[in-house]
XYZ file of C-alpha atoms in Angstrom:
607
model
C -19.027 2.057 -1.312
C -16.242 1.742 -4.063
C -12.800 3.598 -3.214
C -12.409 6.317 -5.136
C -9.070 5.382 -6.660
C -7.786 2.732 -8.746
C -7.684 -0.843 -8.320
C -4.268 -0.950 -8.863
C -1.592 0.171 -6.441
C 0.836 2.841 -7.868
C 4.407 2.338 -8.007
C 7.959 3.945 -8.631
C 8.206 7.117 -10.436
C 4.366 7.109 -10.974
C 4.118 7.853 -6.841
C 6.020 11.101 -6.624
C 4.130 12.577 -9.714
C 0.772 11.685 -8.151
C -1.048 14.234 -5.652
C -2.553 13.428 -2.792
C -6.677 14.081 -2.504
C -7.978 14.585 0.302
C -11.430 13.876 -0.772
C -9.995 10.206 -2.049
C -8.306 10.038 0.976
C -11.316 10.528 3.592
C -13.579 7.988 0.638
C -10.756 5.468 1.006
C -10.225 5.401 4.674
C -14.312 4.580 4.970
C -14.232 2.398 2.595
C -11.099 0.652 5.008
C -13.215 1.129 8.053
C -16.167 -0.555 6.240
C -13.825 -3.597 5.402
C -12.554 -3.113 9.384
C -15.961 -3.816 10.308
C -16.545 -7.001 7.668
C -13.442 -8.367 9.202
C -14.627 -8.153 12.866
C -17.954 -9.548 11.498
C -16.488 -12.597 9.530
C -14.436 -12.947 12.826
C -17.103 -12.610 15.366
C -19.463 -14.904 13.205
C -18.177 -18.315 13.888
C -17.877 -17.745 17.598
C -21.013 -16.619 18.357
C -22.867 -19.813 16.312
C -20.386 -22.020 18.540
C -18.438 -23.066 15.463
C -15.276 -21.948 17.042
C -14.015 -21.908 20.050
C -11.842 -19.586 21.561
C -9.063 -20.787 23.423
C -5.390 -19.843 24.176
C -3.137 -21.129 22.421
C -1.028 -23.604 23.634
C 1.765 -21.974 21.834
C 1.186 -18.950 23.689
C 1.088 -21.014 27.230
C 4.405 -22.417 26.218
C 6.228 -19.083 25.180
C 5.060 -17.968 28.535
C 6.658 -20.715 30.469
C 9.658 -20.297 28.191
C 10.333 -17.176 29.050
C 9.328 -17.097 32.712
C 12.362 -19.942 33.299
C 14.488 -17.122 31.169
C 13.532 -14.338 33.414
C 14.324 -16.016 36.280
C 17.614 -16.773 35.569
C 18.275 -13.098 35.270
C 16.027 -11.350 38.200
C 17.398 -14.373 40.926
C 20.505 -12.382 40.688
C 20.266 -8.407 41.347
C 23.768 -7.598 40.260
C 22.467 -9.559 36.737
C 19.402 -7.514 36.932
C 20.962 -4.315 36.971
C 23.911 -5.749 34.705
C 21.400 -6.394 31.886
C 19.532 -3.201 32.382
C 22.667 -1.007 31.993
C 23.709 -3.108 28.872
C 20.709 -2.284 27.139
C 20.590 1.516 28.461
C 24.300 2.249 27.294
C 22.717 0.768 23.904
C 20.052 3.433 23.917
C 22.701 6.324 24.675
C 24.995 5.178 21.882
C 22.091 5.195 19.419
C 20.988 8.673 20.486
C 24.272 10.264 20.320
C 24.454 9.055 17.009
C 21.018 10.173 15.655
C 21.958 13.690 17.334
C 25.030 13.901 15.779
C 23.484 13.078 12.552
C 20.855 15.373 13.212
C 23.291 18.384 13.666
C 25.031 17.689 10.040
C 27.581 15.488 11.091
C 28.405 12.005 9.745
C 27.800 9.477 12.521
C 28.091 5.562 11.806
C 25.030 3.852 12.945
C 24.912 1.954 16.596
C 23.817 -1.129 14.485
C 23.389 -2.123 10.492
C 20.691 -5.068 9.800
C 22.087 -8.290 7.611
C 22.283 -7.033 4.275
C 19.725 -10.544 3.239
C 16.993 -8.380 5.500
C 14.382 -7.767 2.916
C 12.677 -5.513 5.250
C 14.844 -2.820 5.561
C 15.744 -2.749 1.781
C 14.233 0.316 0.869
C 16.646 3.073 0.670
C 14.766 5.641 2.777
C 15.602 3.268 6.108
C 18.792 4.559 5.937
C 18.357 8.182 4.269
C 15.261 9.271 6.469
C 16.343 10.052 10.130
C 13.122 8.829 11.805
C 13.098 5.490 9.723
C 16.566 5.170 10.803
C 16.738 5.468 14.264
C 13.243 3.509 14.709
C 15.019 0.513 12.852
C 17.756 0.911 14.944
C 15.563 1.263 18.423
C 14.512 -2.274 17.018
C 17.382 -3.788 16.128
C 19.180 -3.069 18.889
C 16.268 -4.041 21.795
C 15.685 -7.824 19.622
C 19.461 -8.177 19.783
C 19.398 -7.244 23.431
C 16.603 -9.753 23.589
C 18.397 -12.802 21.939
C 21.101 -12.100 24.423
C 19.316 -12.835 27.156
C 18.597 -16.232 26.054
C 22.313 -16.671 24.706
C 23.711 -15.913 28.025
C 20.817 -17.530 30.423
C 22.866 -20.446 32.063
C 21.227 -23.145 33.442
C 18.820 -23.492 30.611
C 18.225 -26.936 29.365
C 18.651 -27.691 25.394
C 14.985 -27.931 24.782
C 14.037 -24.845 26.715
C 17.065 -22.341 25.124
C 16.038 -23.731 21.889
C 11.992 -23.111 22.618
C 13.391 -19.588 24.209
C 15.423 -18.613 20.694
C 12.572 -19.675 18.632
C 9.514 -17.524 20.098
C 12.301 -14.646 20.613
C 12.346 -14.538 17.754
C 8.735 -14.713 16.282
C 8.178 -11.777 18.686
C 10.954 -9.859 17.235
C 9.664 -10.806 13.802
C 6.270 -9.905 14.770
C 7.039 -5.726 16.021
C 9.125 -5.226 13.381
C 8.715 -1.504 12.344
C 7.829 -2.808 8.555
C 4.931 -4.281 9.783
C 3.396 -0.940 10.530
C 1.742 1.325 8.866
C 3.604 4.646 10.550
C 6.984 3.599 10.549
C 7.008 1.741 7.328
C 8.049 4.405 4.376
C 7.379 2.446 1.407
C 3.645 1.771 3.089
C 3.347 5.853 4.051
C 4.588 6.984 0.422
C 2.182 4.120 -1.402
C -0.635 5.393 0.850
C 0.091 9.022 0.334
C 0.457 8.261 -3.840
C -2.550 6.591 -3.791
C -4.493 8.938 -1.444
C -5.434 5.705 1.059
C -6.186 3.677 -1.859
C -3.834 0.684 -0.509
C -5.602 0.609 2.757
C -8.867 0.349 1.277
C -7.781 -2.431 -0.791
C -5.332 -3.975 2.082
C -8.833 -4.387 4.606
C -11.239 -5.417 2.064
C -8.216 -8.407 1.403
C -8.219 -8.945 5.112
C -12.469 -9.136 5.440
C -12.237 -11.627 2.620
C -9.448 -13.451 4.104
C -11.226 -13.995 7.561
C -13.997 -14.935 6.041
C -11.745 -17.964 3.942
C -10.421 -18.858 6.901
C -13.992 -18.871 8.745
C -12.976 -16.483 11.845
C -9.415 -17.450 11.397
C -7.066 -15.366 9.230
C -5.954 -17.052 6.042
C -3.277 -15.286 4.694
C -3.233 -15.660 0.712
C 0.192 -16.586 -0.751
C -0.695 -16.658 -3.962
C -3.756 -15.501 -6.537
C -5.531 -18.795 -7.013
C -6.537 -17.186 -10.365
C -5.494 -19.399 -13.543
C -4.113 -22.304 -10.919
C -6.491 -25.045 -10.770
C -5.368 -28.697 -9.902
C -5.914 -30.573 -12.865
C -6.172 -27.530 -15.506
C -2.940 -25.491 -14.937
C -0.843 -27.915 -12.377
C -0.667 -31.293 -11.429
C -1.806 -31.980 -15.711
C 0.666 -34.808 -16.593
C -1.256 -37.301 -18.552
C -2.355 -40.482 -16.490
C -4.901 -42.650 -14.827
C -5.816 -43.571 -11.643
C -6.113 -47.390 -11.580
C -6.448 -48.230 -8.247
C -7.910 -46.485 -4.471
C -8.801 -47.081 -0.865
C -10.220 -45.442 1.109
C -6.540 -43.731 2.134
C -4.761 -42.736 -1.367
C -5.317 -43.577 -4.982
C -2.628 -45.141 -7.362
C -1.845 -42.673 -10.322
C 0.259 -44.364 -13.747
C 1.367 -42.220 -15.847
C 1.305 -42.435 -19.231
C 4.595 -43.239 -20.956
C 6.307 -40.722 -23.422
C 8.955 -42.780 -24.780
C 9.105 -45.880 -26.873
C 11.128 -48.131 -24.088
C 10.729 -47.744 -20.114
C 13.007 -49.232 -17.794
C 11.793 -52.512 -16.230
C 11.771 -51.562 -13.199
C 9.262 -49.194 -12.865
C 8.936 -46.069 -9.738
C 6.336 -45.507 -7.212
C 6.743 -42.416 -5.183
C 5.934 -41.900 -1.852
C 5.067 -38.200 -0.969
C 3.974 -36.367 2.367
C 0.655 -36.784 3.489
C 1.064 -33.614 5.367
C 0.957 -32.057 1.880
C -0.429 -32.776 -1.866
C 1.647 -34.954 -4.086
C 1.363 -32.138 -7.157
C 4.555 -30.328 -5.664
C 6.176 -33.479 -7.727
C 3.659 -32.175 -10.839
C 3.287 -28.678 -10.587
C 3.398 -26.468 -14.074
C 4.438 -28.807 -16.953
C 8.243 -26.830 -16.915
C 8.754 -27.757 -13.272
C 7.200 -30.888 -12.893
C 9.210 -33.804 -11.869
C 6.531 -36.470 -12.892
C 6.631 -35.393 -16.558
C 10.198 -35.091 -16.355
C 10.747 -38.719 -15.163
C 8.176 -39.934 -17.550
C 10.164 -38.462 -20.735
C 13.289 -39.810 -19.250
C 12.113 -43.082 -20.368
C 10.485 -44.374 -16.537
C 7.113 -45.797 -15.896
C 5.959 -44.036 -12.791
C 3.204 -44.282 -10.322
C 2.158 -41.920 -7.697
C 0.634 -42.356 -4.175
C -1.913 -39.290 -3.646
C -3.385 -39.534 -0.506
C -6.727 -39.073 0.642
C -7.590 -35.859 2.833
C -8.637 -37.549 5.803
C -11.869 -36.353 7.869
C -12.703 -37.512 11.576
C -14.430 -40.848 10.001
C -10.929 -41.864 9.394
C -9.327 -40.584 12.444
C -8.101 -44.400 13.609
C -5.933 -44.523 10.593
C -2.644 -44.922 12.388
C 1.039 -45.484 10.882
C 0.582 -48.923 10.417
C -2.557 -48.380 8.300
C -0.936 -45.951 5.840
C 2.274 -47.930 5.720
C 0.099 -51.540 4.366
C -2.855 -49.363 2.655
C -0.271 -46.938 0.852
C 3.020 -48.119 -0.125
C 2.372 -52.199 0.626
C -0.722 -51.748 -1.528
C 0.829 -49.828 -4.589
C 3.639 -52.478 -5.034
C 1.153 -55.222 -4.865
C -1.110 -53.079 -7.567
C 2.067 -52.339 -9.423
C 3.268 -56.167 -10.279
C -0.444 -57.040 -11.131
C -0.140 -53.916 -13.678
C 3.527 -54.619 -14.828
C 4.027 -58.085 -13.551
C 7.429 -56.766 -11.969
C 7.731 -57.770 -8.160
C 10.394 -54.905 -7.493
C 10.401 -51.604 -7.841
C 12.530 -48.184 -6.999
C 10.833 -46.362 -4.869
C 11.082 -42.584 -3.471
C 9.963 -40.946 -0.803
C 9.873 -37.022 -0.363
C 9.746 -35.517 3.530
C 7.557 -37.370 5.836
C 6.728 -39.682 2.713
C 10.733 -40.651 3.324
C 10.266 -40.991 6.752
C 7.204 -44.083 5.953
C 9.172 -45.402 2.914
C 11.954 -45.815 5.414
C 9.557 -47.586 7.975
C 8.031 -49.489 4.900
C 11.646 -50.926 3.880
C 12.638 -52.099 7.372
C 9.248 -53.754 7.706
C 10.194 -55.933 4.313
C 13.247 -56.488 5.618
C 12.529 -57.842 8.632
C 9.559 -60.151 6.862
C 12.508 -60.890 4.095
C 10.420 -60.073 1.483
C 12.064 -58.424 -1.561
C 10.193 -55.933 -3.353
C 12.476 -53.286 -3.596
C 15.270 -52.395 -6.061
C 16.205 -48.609 -4.693
C 14.959 -46.604 -2.427
C 15.536 -42.344 -2.855
C 14.561 -39.979 -0.652
C 13.872 -36.289 -0.756
C 14.634 -34.016 2.123
C 13.465 -36.920 4.447
C 14.509 -37.931 8.081
C 15.585 -41.145 9.624
C 17.095 -39.756 12.514
C 15.553 -36.846 14.327
C 18.963 -36.082 16.472
C 19.154 -32.928 14.648
C 15.814 -32.375 12.897
C 15.770 -28.485 13.638
C 13.074 -26.131 14.831
C 10.121 -27.850 14.285
C 11.389 -29.777 17.557
C 10.071 -26.554 19.840
C 6.690 -27.971 19.262
C 7.937 -31.697 20.344
C 8.005 -32.046 24.451
C 5.314 -34.779 26.045
C 3.296 -31.489 27.474
C 2.852 -29.980 24.218
C 2.386 -33.743 22.549
C -0.596 -34.790 25.157
C -2.005 -31.501 24.775
C -2.091 -31.763 20.508
C -3.419 -35.364 21.641
C -6.171 -34.416 23.190
C -7.015 -31.741 20.539
C -6.840 -34.603 17.856
C -8.897 -36.923 19.962
C -11.915 -34.834 20.029
C -11.457 -33.778 16.097
C -9.984 -37.235 15.080
C -7.934 -35.183 13.145
C -5.439 -32.049 13.036
C -6.514 -29.664 10.762
C -4.154 -28.338 7.996
C -4.162 -24.689 8.591
C -2.513 -25.386 12.027
C 0.329 -27.370 10.683
C 0.774 -24.863 8.001
C 0.804 -21.969 10.247
C 3.826 -24.165 11.983
C 5.968 -24.533 8.523
C 5.226 -20.643 8.188
C 6.532 -20.276 11.520
C 9.515 -21.159 10.644
C 9.828 -18.589 8.074
C 8.033 -16.205 9.331
C 9.151 -12.516 7.927
C 9.078 -14.670 4.638
C 5.808 -16.891 4.846
C 3.810 -14.441 6.858
C 4.634 -10.975 7.656
C 5.911 -10.113 4.278
C 2.368 -11.093 2.882
C 0.536 -9.190 5.955
C 2.916 -5.856 4.515
C 1.805 -6.561 0.848
C -1.190 -7.953 0.965
C -3.304 -5.846 3.776
C -0.910 -2.702 4.063
C -0.006 -2.289 0.597
C -2.850 -3.514 -0.714
C -1.119 -6.207 -3.344
C -2.995 -8.862 -5.077
C -0.157 -11.634 -4.970
C 0.629 -12.863 -7.955
C -0.557 -16.305 -8.911
C 2.582 -18.864 -7.953
C 2.138 -22.284 -8.368
C 4.577 -23.444 -5.725
C 2.862 -20.803 -3.098
C -0.560 -22.290 -4.084
C 0.375 -25.600 -3.341
C 1.762 -24.590 -0.023
C -1.363 -22.705 0.946
C -3.735 -26.127 -0.211
C -3.257 -27.867 3.469
C -4.004 -31.537 4.091
C -5.337 -32.403 7.119
C -3.872 -35.308 9.521
C -5.669 -38.556 11.351
C -5.046 -38.262 15.209
C -3.778 -41.957 15.220
C -1.173 -41.741 12.613
C 0.526 -38.053 13.418
C 0.229 -39.105 17.178
C 2.415 -42.065 16.395
C 5.069 -40.045 13.838
C 5.369 -37.473 16.795
C 5.956 -39.452 19.368
C 8.225 -42.101 17.811
C 10.371 -40.071 15.511
C 10.580 -36.803 17.166
C 10.362 -37.273 20.446
C 11.922 -40.401 21.261
C 13.574 -41.307 17.985
C 13.250 -44.697 17.843
C 13.696 -45.392 14.109
C 17.115 -45.042 14.178
C 17.949 -46.894 17.648
C 16.304 -49.537 16.303
C 13.326 -49.459 18.571
C 10.313 -48.726 16.577
C 7.793 -51.023 16.655
C 5.289 -51.108 13.602
C 2.810 -54.107 12.799
C 4.214 -55.938 15.982
C 7.763 -56.098 14.288
C 11.142 -54.365 15.739
C 12.317 -52.153 12.963
C 16.124 -52.246 12.064
C 17.260 -49.770 9.561
C 20.782 -51.711 9.351
C 18.674 -54.823 7.596
C 17.963 -52.202 4.445
C 20.327 -53.373 2.059
C 19.065 -51.653 -0.944
C 21.216 -48.725 -2.721
C 19.917 -45.599 -1.247
C 20.172 -42.070 -2.884
C 19.664 -39.569 -0.124
C 19.057 -36.303 -1.047
C 19.396 -33.316 1.544
C 19.212 -29.342 0.717
C 21.322 -26.969 2.643
C 19.014 -24.526 3.300
C 16.468 -26.933 4.633
C 14.249 -25.623 7.796
C 11.893 -28.859 8.004
C 14.900 -31.794 7.272
C 18.203 -30.096 7.894
C 21.164 -31.227 5.949
C 22.783 -32.103 9.000
C 19.948 -34.477 9.888
C 19.899 -36.136 6.814
C 23.323 -36.546 6.008
C 23.713 -37.982 10.420
C 20.310 -40.349 9.136
C 22.526 -42.025 6.014
C 24.762 -43.975 8.238
C 21.571 -46.469 9.631
C 20.780 -47.453 6.367
C 22.675 -51.122 5.896
C 23.427 -50.855 2.125
C 25.409 -48.781 -0.009
C 24.563 -44.856 0.423
C 24.976 -42.070 -1.955
C 24.629 -38.339 0.112
C 24.042 -35.573 -2.318
C 23.228 -31.985 -1.216
C 21.491 -29.528 -3.429
C 21.372 -25.920 -2.976
C 18.329 -23.919 -1.868
C 15.815 -25.081 0.650
C 13.463 -28.039 1.304
C 11.242 -27.378 -2.046
C 13.336 -25.255 -4.701
C 16.093 -27.924 -3.667
C 14.582 -30.328 -4.696
C 11.925 -28.947 -7.263
C 14.815 -27.561 -9.544
C 14.699 -29.016 -12.812
C 17.797 -29.417 -15.575
C 15.835 -26.817 -18.063
C 15.976 -23.924 -14.981
C 20.057 -23.843 -14.711
C 19.498 -22.768 -11.224
C 21.481 -23.669 -7.733
C 24.040 -26.597 -7.657
C 24.586 -29.737 -6.146
C 27.413 -31.401 -4.056
C 28.591 -35.437 -4.099
C 31.306 -36.880 -1.609
C 31.351 -40.657 -1.042
C 32.328 -39.864 2.604
C 28.994 -39.972 4.814
C 30.895 -42.294 8.256
C 30.989 -39.918 11.202
C 31.536 -36.702 9.843
C 29.579 -33.289 9.870
C 28.150 -31.421 6.672
C 31.086 -28.645 7.331
C 33.397 -31.245 7.093
C 31.687 -33.579 4.048
C 31.637 -29.635 2.485
C 35.602 -29.744 2.317
C 35.802 -33.074 0.417
C 32.799 -32.752 -1.588
C 32.704 -31.906 -5.806
C 30.382 -29.247 -6.708
C 27.998 -29.340 -9.974
C 26.151 -26.482 -11.258
C 22.785 -26.816 -12.060
C 20.348 -29.536 -11.083
C 20.408 -32.666 -9.360
C 17.810 -35.139 -11.167
C 20.361 -36.063 -14.128
C 22.899 -37.728 -12.259
C 20.162 -39.132 -9.864
C 19.009 -40.802 -13.412
C 22.204 -41.820 -13.951
C 22.311 -43.344 -10.503
C 19.199 -45.104 -10.863
C 20.176 -46.352 -14.688
C 23.413 -48.003 -13.404
C 21.490 -49.910 -10.902
C 19.349 -51.899 -13.358
C 19.243 -50.850 -17.139
C 17.093 -53.074 -18.525
C 14.497 -51.571 -21.198
C 11.009 -53.047 -22.290
C 8.297 -51.665 -24.523
C 6.267 -48.833 -23.078
C 3.543 -49.710 -20.750
C 0.048 -49.020 -21.198
C -2.040 -47.318 -18.431
C -3.600 -50.093 -16.380
C -4.414 -53.394 -16.644
C -7.703 -55.676 -17.863
C -7.699 -56.294 -14.580
C -7.614 -53.101 -12.962
C -9.409 -50.543 -15.524
C -8.320 -47.078 -14.825
C -10.686 -45.422 -12.791
C -10.102 -41.622 -13.541
C -8.250 -39.111 -15.270
C -4.867 -37.959 -13.139
C -4.530 -36.237 -10.768
C -7.389 -37.909 -9.369
C -10.541 -36.595 -7.174
C -8.702 -37.208 -3.544
C -5.939 -34.362 -4.471
C -8.726 -32.223 -5.583
C -10.416 -32.481 -1.856
C -9.498 -29.140 0.391
C -9.401 -28.476 3.996
């Protein structure tokens, strides 16, 4: 059955000119119901075959336990409980009085207003239409009350309070009236204008996304058309010159006659794929580095399966950056490299530097960290998922599979910004029936990778749970690591709106290195603050030499703001350390001939 309307959603002035077609609406509702049946079938099929075992997600158990702790405080005292109900009742009465006065034609101030930055309620009809205005204010008052329950509950430990705040926000985001057809004015207008065509398209996409997720909803954030790794993204010319079972090492072809003598080794996170640094050419940090006269080598991590489940943090270090340094020496003749690590790749780089320092091996000239943490005291909302019980449960699941599926980690990251990365797509995809645009960054974000059980367990316990790296108690390869012995110059980049590696965390971690550290704060967040090419002329960055015993707020008071990208500042810093140049190098060598074109085959394996 086909929809009775066009495949393109209506918008703007055309909506008011389009007449509702009852026959087309009936056809589209039938189409939507048929797609709903397909969605249900796609959900049930892997469960009936045993591929998927339905169990309550551990997060649900944690949420119930956390909310129980909050409820116990309020219900343990009848006066507190009574005050609680009275406050909510008063807020509702104020709202009802405001709504009644407005219905009578009087001017009435709203009982509560959304934040100007809240995109969910940006449509004018949320304020101009009395029904939608009432529903919105009712929602905002209720969620404000729930948040105050957590804020004012005495006796909660810091971790329980953090979890409660997080889970309340998740529930609040999920029940927003903007997420439902009958309480979202934009969706209702679209439904009337297209005679239900939006719902037919949306349910069809829902069925496709559940099928693509093999029984789990895999929300599409980007249109995959014209977004192919090695064709439209990750196109900087280069070759894979070495590979083992953990990584491929890519060397990029020079574009300048001379290059810095000391090459650059980039250690990306294995939680995501390296091509975040090599998106389209105009956004590519790797291409920019090559054009700046740098010999660039990048690790492309394997997307592991159960066979590699026992690969540990030590294995990643030895078969990743340490092996890469040996290969680079064979290819270029240089014993030392500049290094750069992004996110958890930066944490891996820091442990590698500490290991090298303890072994008294001089292999590194400098270290650059992109939104990476070495201390996890201020690690942000990801700490919600970290305690002994949750890690033990995760380890139990990973032990059976050998790996943590990339979709689970991706969902955790998306939950940190669920309005932007989950619910906005639920509304636009499945309610408005709009195909998302082709956006390289979001395509990369959905290209999740698996993580080995041994490596991920070590990371969670030694970094997030026990914070061993900065305290000097982390043991790796029977070696006690001490960051104060890392004497190489460090360029430590944080991003101001980072929800994964908070700027406070990165700044605090700067003090643990034993050499000179340049802390730089970039505008925007974990991705856009790093991937910010100079040609885009976006955002800004701040510098301040004072990094000892200072918060970000105090650091900002003495910081100097610079417009645009931090990339040229970093290149100037790198050149100041070692300006010597040599003729541009060919890719590979006689002993290590190229294996295949960049970006290689490992990066193409999808979870």
